[in-house]
mmCIF file of C-alpha atoms in Angstrom:
data_model
loop_
_atom_site.group_PDB
_atom_site.id
_atom_site.type_symbol
_atom_site.label_atom_id
_atom_site.label_comp_id
_atom_site.label_asym_id
_atom_site.label_seq_id
_atom_site.Cartn_x
_atom_site.Cartn_y
_atom_site.Cartn_z
ATOM 1 C CA MET A 4 -0.020 -0.073 0.016
ATOM 2 C CA SER A 5 1.382 3.210 -0.679
ATOM 3 C CA GLU A 6 1.152 6.618 1.385
ATOM 4 C CA ASP A 7 -1.406 8.907 -0.269
ATOM 5 C CA ARG A 8 -2.163 11.389 2.607
ATOM 6 C CA LYS A 9 -0.088 14.516 2.746
ATOM 7 C CA LYS A 10 1.185 16.393 5.970
ATOM 8 C CA PRO A 11 -0.313 19.232 6.890
ATOM 9 C CA GLY A 12 0.807 22.446 5.204
ATOM 10 C CA TRP A 13 1.565 26.165 6.339
ATOM 11 C CA ALA A 14 -2.734 27.063 6.039
ATOM 12 C CA PHE A 15 -3.284 24.338 8.433
ATOM 13 C CA TRP A 16 -1.063 25.335 11.247
ATOM 14 C CA THR A 17 -1.607 28.870 10.522
ATOM 15 C CA ILE A 18 -5.312 28.296 11.470
ATOM 16 C CA VAL A 19 -4.548 26.179 14.304
ATOM 17 C CA VAL A 20 -1.907 28.502 15.999
ATOM 18 C CA MET A 21 -4.991 31.656 15.499
ATOM 19 C CA VAL A 22 -7.270 29.290 17.083
ATOM 20 C CA VAL A 23 -5.106 28.581 19.789
ATOM 21 C CA VAL A 24 -4.619 32.133 20.127
ATOM 22 C CA LEU A 25 -7.904 33.414 19.915
ATOM 23 C CA LEU A 26 -9.273 30.838 22.568
ATOM 24 C CA GLY A 27 -5.782 30.906 24.576
ATOM 25 C CA TYR A 28 -5.834 34.782 25.153
ATOM 26 C CA PRO A 29 -9.304 35.348 27.217
ATOM 27 C CA PHE A 30 -8.727 32.046 29.060
ATOM 28 C CA SER A 31 -5.607 33.240 30.101
ATOM 29 C CA LEU A 32 -7.250 36.072 32.265
ATOM 30 C CA GLY A 33 -7.644 33.391 35.148
ATOM 31 C CA PRO A 34 -3.986 32.599 35.705
ATOM 32 C CA ALA A 35 -3.000 36.104 35.223
ATOM 33 C CA VAL A 36 -5.302 36.909 38.265
ATOM 34 C CA TRP A 37 -3.924 34.176 40.043
ATOM 35 C CA LEU A 38 -0.725 35.332 39.520
ATOM 36 C CA THR A 39 -1.684 38.950 40.057
ATOM 37 C CA GLY A 40 -3.426 38.098 43.326
ATOM 38 C CA ARG A 41 0.158 36.502 44.999
ATOM 39 C CA ARG A 42 1.717 39.582 44.069
ATOM 40 C CA TYR A 43 3.755 38.071 41.183
ATOM 41 C CA LEU A 44 1.941 40.422 38.327
ATOM 42 C CA ARG A 45 0.891 44.230 38.814
ATOM 43 C CA GLU A 46 -2.649 45.122 38.628
ATOM 44 C CA SER A 47 -1.947 47.873 36.095
ATOM 45 C CA THR A 48 0.316 45.569 33.868
ATOM 46 C CA VAL A 49 -2.648 42.966 33.757
ATOM 47 C CA SER A 50 -5.487 45.536 33.458
ATOM 48 C CA SER A 51 -3.218 46.944 30.255
ATOM 49 C CA PHE A 52 -2.698 43.331 28.769
ATOM 50 C CA TYR A 53 -6.119 42.142 29.185
ATOM 51 C CA TRP A 54 -7.650 45.438 28.034
ATOM 52 C CA PRO A 55 -9.560 44.021 25.042
ATOM 53 C CA VAL A 56 -11.193 41.496 26.953
ATOM 54 C CA LEU A 57 -12.071 43.816 29.987
ATOM 55 C CA TRP A 58 -13.621 46.671 27.168
ATOM 56 C CA SER A 59 -15.495 43.982 25.412
ATOM 57 C CA THR A 60 -17.013 42.542 28.935
ATOM 58 C CA ALA A 61 -17.969 46.271 29.849
ATOM 59 C CA HIS A 62 -19.658 46.813 26.708
ATOM 60 C CA ALA A 63 -21.510 43.139 26.432
ATOM 61 C CA GLN A 64 -23.433 41.989 29.369
ATOM 62 C CA SER A 65 -23.620 38.575 28.061
ATOM 63 C CA LEU A 66 -19.843 38.144 28.920
ATOM 64 C CA GLU A 67 -20.123 39.635 32.109
ATOM 65 C CA HIS A 68 -20.967 36.664 34.462
ATOM 66 C CA GLY A 69 -18.570 34.219 32.422
ATOM 67 C CA VAL A 70 -15.500 36.545 33.229
ATOM 68 C CA ASP A 71 -16.303 37.399 36.186
ATOM 69 C CA TRP A 72 -17.140 33.825 37.491
ATOM 70 C CA TRP A 73 -13.614 32.963 35.321
ATOM 71 C CA GLY A 74 -11.548 35.666 37.250
ATOM 72 C CA SER A 75 -13.059 34.840 40.467
ATOM 73 C CA LEU A 76 -12.579 31.045 40.309
ATOM 74 C CA TRP A 77 -8.532 31.901 40.110
ATOM 75 C CA ALA A 78 -8.497 34.445 43.028
ATOM 76 C CA PRO A 79 -6.824 33.750 46.033
ATOM 77 C CA ALA A 80 -8.688 32.667 49.150
ATOM 78 C CA GLY A 81 -9.112 36.381 50.834
ATOM 79 C CA GLU A 82 -7.382 38.046 47.961
ATOM 80 C CA PHE A 83 -9.622 40.591 45.575
ATOM 81 C CA VAL A 84 -7.829 41.789 42.522
ATOM 82 C CA THR A 85 -9.053 44.443 40.906
ATOM 83 C CA LEU A 86 -8.669 45.621 37.578
ATOM 84 C CA GLN A 87 -9.323 49.033 35.884
ATOM 85 C CA ILE A 88 -9.625 50.208 32.337
ATOM 86 C CA VAL A 89 -10.545 53.900 31.695
ATOM 87 C CA THR A 90 -12.278 54.598 28.311
ATOM 88 C CA GLU A 91 -13.747 57.912 26.658
ATOM 89 C CA GLU A 92 -17.284 56.959 28.474
ATOM 90 C CA ALA A 93 -16.493 55.696 31.574
ATOM 91 C CA ASN A 94 -13.887 54.358 34.634
ATOM 92 C CA ILE A 95 -14.736 50.764 34.427
ATOM 93 C CA ILE A 96 -13.420 48.666 37.624
ATOM 94 C CA PHE A 97 -13.616 44.685 37.788
ATOM 95 C CA GLN A 98 -12.701 42.973 40.939
ATOM 96 C CA PHE A 99 -12.309 39.211 41.236
ATOM 97 C CA GLY A 100 -12.354 37.454 44.322
ATOM 98 C CA ASP A 101 -14.904 35.382 46.255
ATOM 99 C CA PRO A 102 -17.314 37.732 48.184
ATOM 100 C CA LEU A 103 -18.177 35.016 50.664
ATOM 101 C CA THR A 104 -14.629 34.570 51.879
ATOM 102 C CA PRO A 105 -13.724 37.019 54.956
ATOM 103 C CA ASP A 106 -11.071 39.576 54.434
ATOM 104 C CA PRO A 107 -8.071 39.111 56.076
ATOM 105 C CA GLY A 108 -7.972 42.375 57.230
ATOM 106 C CA GLY A 109 -11.130 41.696 59.196
ATOM 107 C CA VAL A 110 -13.190 44.505 57.101
ATOM 108 C CA MET A 111 -15.820 43.252 54.685
#
């Protein structure tokens, strides 16, 4: 039997890379919240890098619950991670964390 199957070409790999980047970028917000909550990253850096995701979330209510859930899932226990973006319309603040977890400082 002869092997007639071709190896995937550049077009296939280009599509694979694009899909991975388009899905990986927004889903990487969770690990970024985890790193920010543990002080490995600054909140301002994460806010800048994820500005498109945060802006989209602020302008599409259908994304709000999912992004809030995903970011809060990764927030360290007892910590809140606050990301802020500034647009021409408003100053938008996102706070990720478990609201039921007591604040380590004793203030809720």
